[in-house]
Amino acid sequence: MNVIVCLDDNNGMLFNNRRQSRDKKVLDDIFSLVGDKKLFIAGFSEKLFSEYGNRVIIDDSFLNIADDADYCFVENCCLQSFVEEIEKIIVYKWNRVYPVDFACDVDFSLFSVSEEAEFVGNSHEKITRLIYERG
């Protein structure tokens, strides 16, 4: 499976059970990468993707049901138990440090950066997209 996460510089994902940030340009970029493949999300992320309703599959057990080629947007789930199934991780970095009470638990040393790009977002002047692939 392919995993998509948004992280601060400390790999933080959530603070007080809220996402650290939201950016429309990140969402547009996600769908340009996903193309016509399925994007699985948890109910927690439904509001974030409300404009893309017909392009997402909402299921709180999405990490268990996604196929190899599917994409999973992860905000509030531990990934360590799924790491063997992950082929690619797409990371959007805010290039900032926010308060954190939930962080990404993936050991990124198991993956190699295959692509890096930067773009200006709506909420951040610089967003970095890193694509990690197994190997």
PDB file of C-alpha atoms in Angstrom, residues 16-134:
ATOM      1  CA  ASN A  16      -5.202  17.837  21.151  1.00  0.00           C
ATOM      2  CA  ASN A  17      -6.757  15.350  18.696  1.00  0.00           C
ATOM      3  CA  ARG A  18      -6.679  17.974  15.913  1.00  0.00           C
ATOM      4  CA  ARG A  19      -4.625  17.970  12.749  1.00  0.00           C
ATOM      5  CA  GLN A  20      -1.759  20.419  12.943  1.00  0.00           C
ATOM      6  CA  SER A  21      -2.604  22.090   9.676  1.00  0.00           C
ATOM      7  CA  ARG A  22      -4.687  21.802   6.555  1.00  0.00           C
ATOM      8  CA  ASP A  23      -3.797  23.086   3.133  1.00  0.00           C
ATOM      9  CA  LYS A  24      -5.896  22.947  -0.047  1.00  0.00           C
ATOM     10  CA  LYS A  25      -2.820  22.805  -2.274  1.00  0.00           C
ATOM     11  CA  VAL A  26      -1.650  19.684  -0.428  1.00  0.00           C
ATOM     12  CA  LEU A  27      -5.015  18.045  -1.081  1.00  0.00           C
ATOM     13  CA  ASP A  28      -4.841  18.989  -4.765  1.00  0.00           C
ATOM     14  CA  ASP A  29      -1.309  17.565  -4.937  1.00  0.00           C
ATOM     15  CA  ILE A  30      -2.443  14.337  -3.274  1.00  0.00           C
ATOM     16  CA  PHE A  31      -5.090  13.793  -5.931  1.00  0.00           C
ATOM     17  CA  SER A  32      -2.655  14.579  -8.725  1.00  0.00           C
ATOM     18  CA  LEU A  33      -0.450  11.755  -7.380  1.00  0.00           C
ATOM     19  CA  VAL A  34      -3.288   9.333  -6.672  1.00  0.00           C
ATOM     20  CA  GLY A  35      -4.801   9.792 -10.121  1.00  0.00           C
ATOM     21  CA  ASP A  36      -7.620   7.323 -10.691  1.00  0.00           C
ATOM     22  CA  LYS A  37      -6.563   4.997  -7.865  1.00  0.00           C
ATOM     23  CA  LYS A  38      -8.525   4.715  -4.638  1.00  0.00           C
ATOM     24  CA  LEU A  39      -7.786   6.969  -1.664  1.00  0.00           C
ATOM     25  CA  PHE A  40      -8.744   5.431   1.659  1.00  0.00           C
ATOM     26  CA  ILE A  41      -9.303   7.607   4.719  1.00  0.00           C
ATOM     27  CA  ALA A  42     -10.618   7.182   8.242  1.00  0.00           C
ATOM     28  CA  GLY A  43     -13.800   8.894   9.384  1.00  0.00           C
ATOM     29  CA  PHE A  44     -11.565  11.312  11.298  1.00  0.00           C
ATOM     30  CA  SER A  45     -10.374  12.753   7.959  1.00  0.00           C
ATOM     31  CA  GLU A  46     -13.783  12.936   6.272  1.00  0.00           C
ATOM     32  CA  LYS A  47     -14.262  16.679   6.848  1.00  0.00           C
ATOM     33  CA  LEU A  48     -10.850  17.427   5.328  1.00  0.00           C
ATOM     34  CA  PHE A  49     -11.858  15.639   2.116  1.00  0.00           C
ATOM     35  CA  SER A  50     -15.476  16.820   1.908  1.00  0.00           C
ATOM     36  CA  GLU A  51     -14.898  18.422  -1.532  1.00  0.00           C
ATOM     37  CA  TYR A  52     -13.539  15.137  -2.893  1.00  0.00           C
ATOM     38  CA  GLY A  53     -16.345  12.859  -1.683  1.00  0.00           C
ATOM     39  CA  ASN A  54     -16.579  10.617  -4.735  1.00  0.00           C
ATOM     40  CA  ARG A  55     -12.798  10.118  -4.858  1.00  0.00           C
ATOM     41  CA  VAL A  56     -12.349   8.730  -1.330  1.00  0.00           C
ATOM     42  CA  ILE A  57     -13.387   5.631   0.528  1.00  0.00           C
ATOM     43  CA  ILE A  58     -14.160   6.265   4.197  1.00  0.00           C
ATOM     44  CA  ASP A  59     -13.651   3.314   6.496  1.00  0.00           C
ATOM     45  CA  ASP A  60     -12.061   3.286   9.938  1.00  0.00           C
ATOM     46  CA  SER A  61     -10.382  -0.042   9.126  1.00  0.00           C
ATOM     47  CA  PHE A  62      -8.965   1.345   5.862  1.00  0.00           C
ATOM     48  CA  LEU A  63      -5.411   0.163   6.562  1.00  0.00           C
ATOM     49  CA  ASN A  64      -6.699  -3.406   6.780  1.00  0.00           C
ATOM     50  CA  ILE A  65      -8.707  -3.352   3.547  1.00  0.00           C
ATOM     51  CA  ALA A  66      -6.507  -1.308   1.176  1.00  0.00           C
ATOM     52  CA  ASP A  67      -4.887  -3.239  -1.671  1.00  0.00           C
ATOM     53  CA  ASP A  68      -1.237  -2.972  -2.720  1.00  0.00           C
ATOM     54  CA  ALA A  69      -1.839  -0.178  -5.253  1.00  0.00           C
ATOM     55  CA  ASP A  70      -4.259   1.822  -3.098  1.00  0.00           C
ATOM     56  CA  TYR A  71      -3.395   5.025  -1.257  1.00  0.00           C
ATOM     57  CA  CYS A  72      -4.143   5.622   2.418  1.00  0.00           C
ATOM     58  CA  PHE A  73      -4.193   9.088   3.971  1.00  0.00           C
ATOM     59  CA  VAL A  74      -3.201   8.681   7.619  1.00  0.00           C
ATOM     60  CA  GLU A  75      -3.682  11.287  10.346  1.00  0.00           C
ATOM     61  CA  ASN A  76      -4.513   9.480  13.553  1.00  0.00           C
ATOM     62  CA  CYS A  77      -3.375   5.877  13.174  1.00  0.00           C
ATOM     63  CA  CYS A  78      -0.242   4.036  14.182  1.00  0.00           C
ATOM     64  CA  LEU A  79       1.527   2.570  11.174  1.00  0.00           C
ATOM     65  CA  GLN A  80       4.184   0.375  12.747  1.00  0.00           C
ATOM     66  CA  SER A  81       2.128  -2.824  12.493  1.00  0.00           C
ATOM     67  CA  PHE A  82       1.552  -2.153   8.761  1.00  0.00           C
ATOM     68  CA  VAL A  83       5.129  -1.207   7.849  1.00  0.00           C
ATOM     69  CA  GLU A  84       5.794  -4.480   5.976  1.00  0.00           C
ATOM     70  CA  GLU A  85       2.832  -3.766   3.679  1.00  0.00           C
ATOM     71  CA  ILE A  86       3.903  -0.208   2.874  1.00  0.00           C
ATOM     72  CA  GLU A  87       5.659   0.191  -0.464  1.00  0.00           C
ATOM     73  CA  LYS A  88       5.646   3.980  -0.616  1.00  0.00           C
ATOM     74  CA  ILE A  89       5.201   6.814   1.885  1.00  0.00           C
ATOM     75  CA  ILE A  90       4.363  10.282   0.642  1.00  0.00           C
ATOM     76  CA  VAL A  91       5.230  12.855   3.284  1.00  0.00           C
ATOM     77  CA  TYR A  92       4.122  16.470   3.243  1.00  0.00           C
ATOM     78  CA  LYS A  93       6.347  18.433   5.609  1.00  0.00           C
ATOM     79  CA  TRP A  94       5.174  21.738   7.049  1.00  0.00           C
ATOM     80  CA  ASN A  95       8.808  22.721   7.752  1.00  0.00           C
ATOM     81  CA  ARG A  96       7.788  23.870  11.214  1.00  0.00           C
ATOM     82  CA  VAL A  97       7.548  22.525  14.728  1.00  0.00           C
ATOM     83  CA  TYR A  98       4.089  22.402  16.261  1.00  0.00           C
ATOM     84  CA  PRO A  99       2.938  21.040  19.607  1.00  0.00           C
ATOM     85  CA  VAL A 100       2.583  17.266  19.246  1.00  0.00           C
ATOM     86  CA  ASP A 101       0.625  14.641  21.109  1.00  0.00           C
ATOM     87  CA  PHE A 102       0.526  12.052  18.315  1.00  0.00           C
ATOM     88  CA  ALA A 103       3.494  11.377  16.036  1.00  0.00           C
ATOM     89  CA  CYS A 104       4.170   9.147  13.050  1.00  0.00           C
ATOM     90  CA  ASP A 105       5.709   5.884  14.269  1.00  0.00           C
ATOM     91  CA  VAL A 106       7.332   4.754  11.003  1.00  0.00           C
ATOM     92  CA  ASP A 107      11.066   4.089  10.918  1.00  0.00           C
ATOM     93  CA  PHE A 108      11.913   6.044   7.768  1.00  0.00           C
ATOM     94  CA  SER A 109      15.367   4.429   7.599  1.00  0.00           C
ATOM     95  CA  LEU A 110      13.610   1.374   6.099  1.00  0.00           C
ATOM     96  CA  PHE A 111      12.817   3.501   3.037  1.00  0.00           C
ATOM     97  CA  SER A 112      14.781   5.667   0.621  1.00  0.00           C
ATOM     98  CA  VAL A 113      13.795   9.090  -0.665  1.00  0.00           C
ATOM     99  CA  SER A 114      13.022   8.729  -4.378  1.00  0.00           C
ATOM    100  CA  GLU A 115      11.665  12.211  -4.967  1.00  0.00           C
ATOM    101  CA  GLU A 116      11.629  15.619  -3.277  1.00  0.00           C
ATOM    102  CA  ALA A 117       9.661  18.697  -4.313  1.00  0.00           C
ATOM    103  CA  GLU A 118       8.730  22.019  -2.742  1.00  0.00           C
ATOM    104  CA  PHE A 119       5.732  24.215  -3.406  1.00  0.00           C
ATOM    105  CA  VAL A 120       3.914  27.175  -1.917  1.00  0.00           C
ATOM    106  CA  GLY A 121       0.752  26.229  -0.084  1.00  0.00           C
ATOM    107  CA  ASN A 122      -2.260  28.218   1.028  1.00  0.00           C
ATOM    108  CA  SER A 123      -1.295  28.116   4.694  1.00  0.00           C
ATOM    109  CA  HIS A 124       2.486  27.711   4.445  1.00  0.00           C
ATOM    110  CA  GLU A 125       4.997  29.518   2.276  1.00  0.00           C
ATOM    111  CA  LYS A 126       6.968  26.288   1.820  1.00  0.00           C
ATOM    112  CA  ILE A 127       5.681  22.743   1.843  1.00  0.00           C
ATOM    113  CA  THR A 128       8.070  19.889   1.097  1.00  0.00           C
ATOM    114  CA  ARG A 129       6.825  16.649  -0.462  1.00  0.00           C
ATOM    115  CA  LEU A 130       9.087  13.649   0.058  1.00  0.00           C
ATOM    116  CA  ILE A 131       8.357  10.304  -1.530  1.00  0.00           C
ATOM    117  CA  TYR A 132       9.932   7.368   0.289  1.00  0.00           C
ATOM    118  CA  GLU A 133      10.072   3.957  -1.334  1.00  0.00           C
ATOM    119  CA  ARG A 134      10.984   0.625   0.140  1.00  0.00           C
TER     120      ARG A 134
END
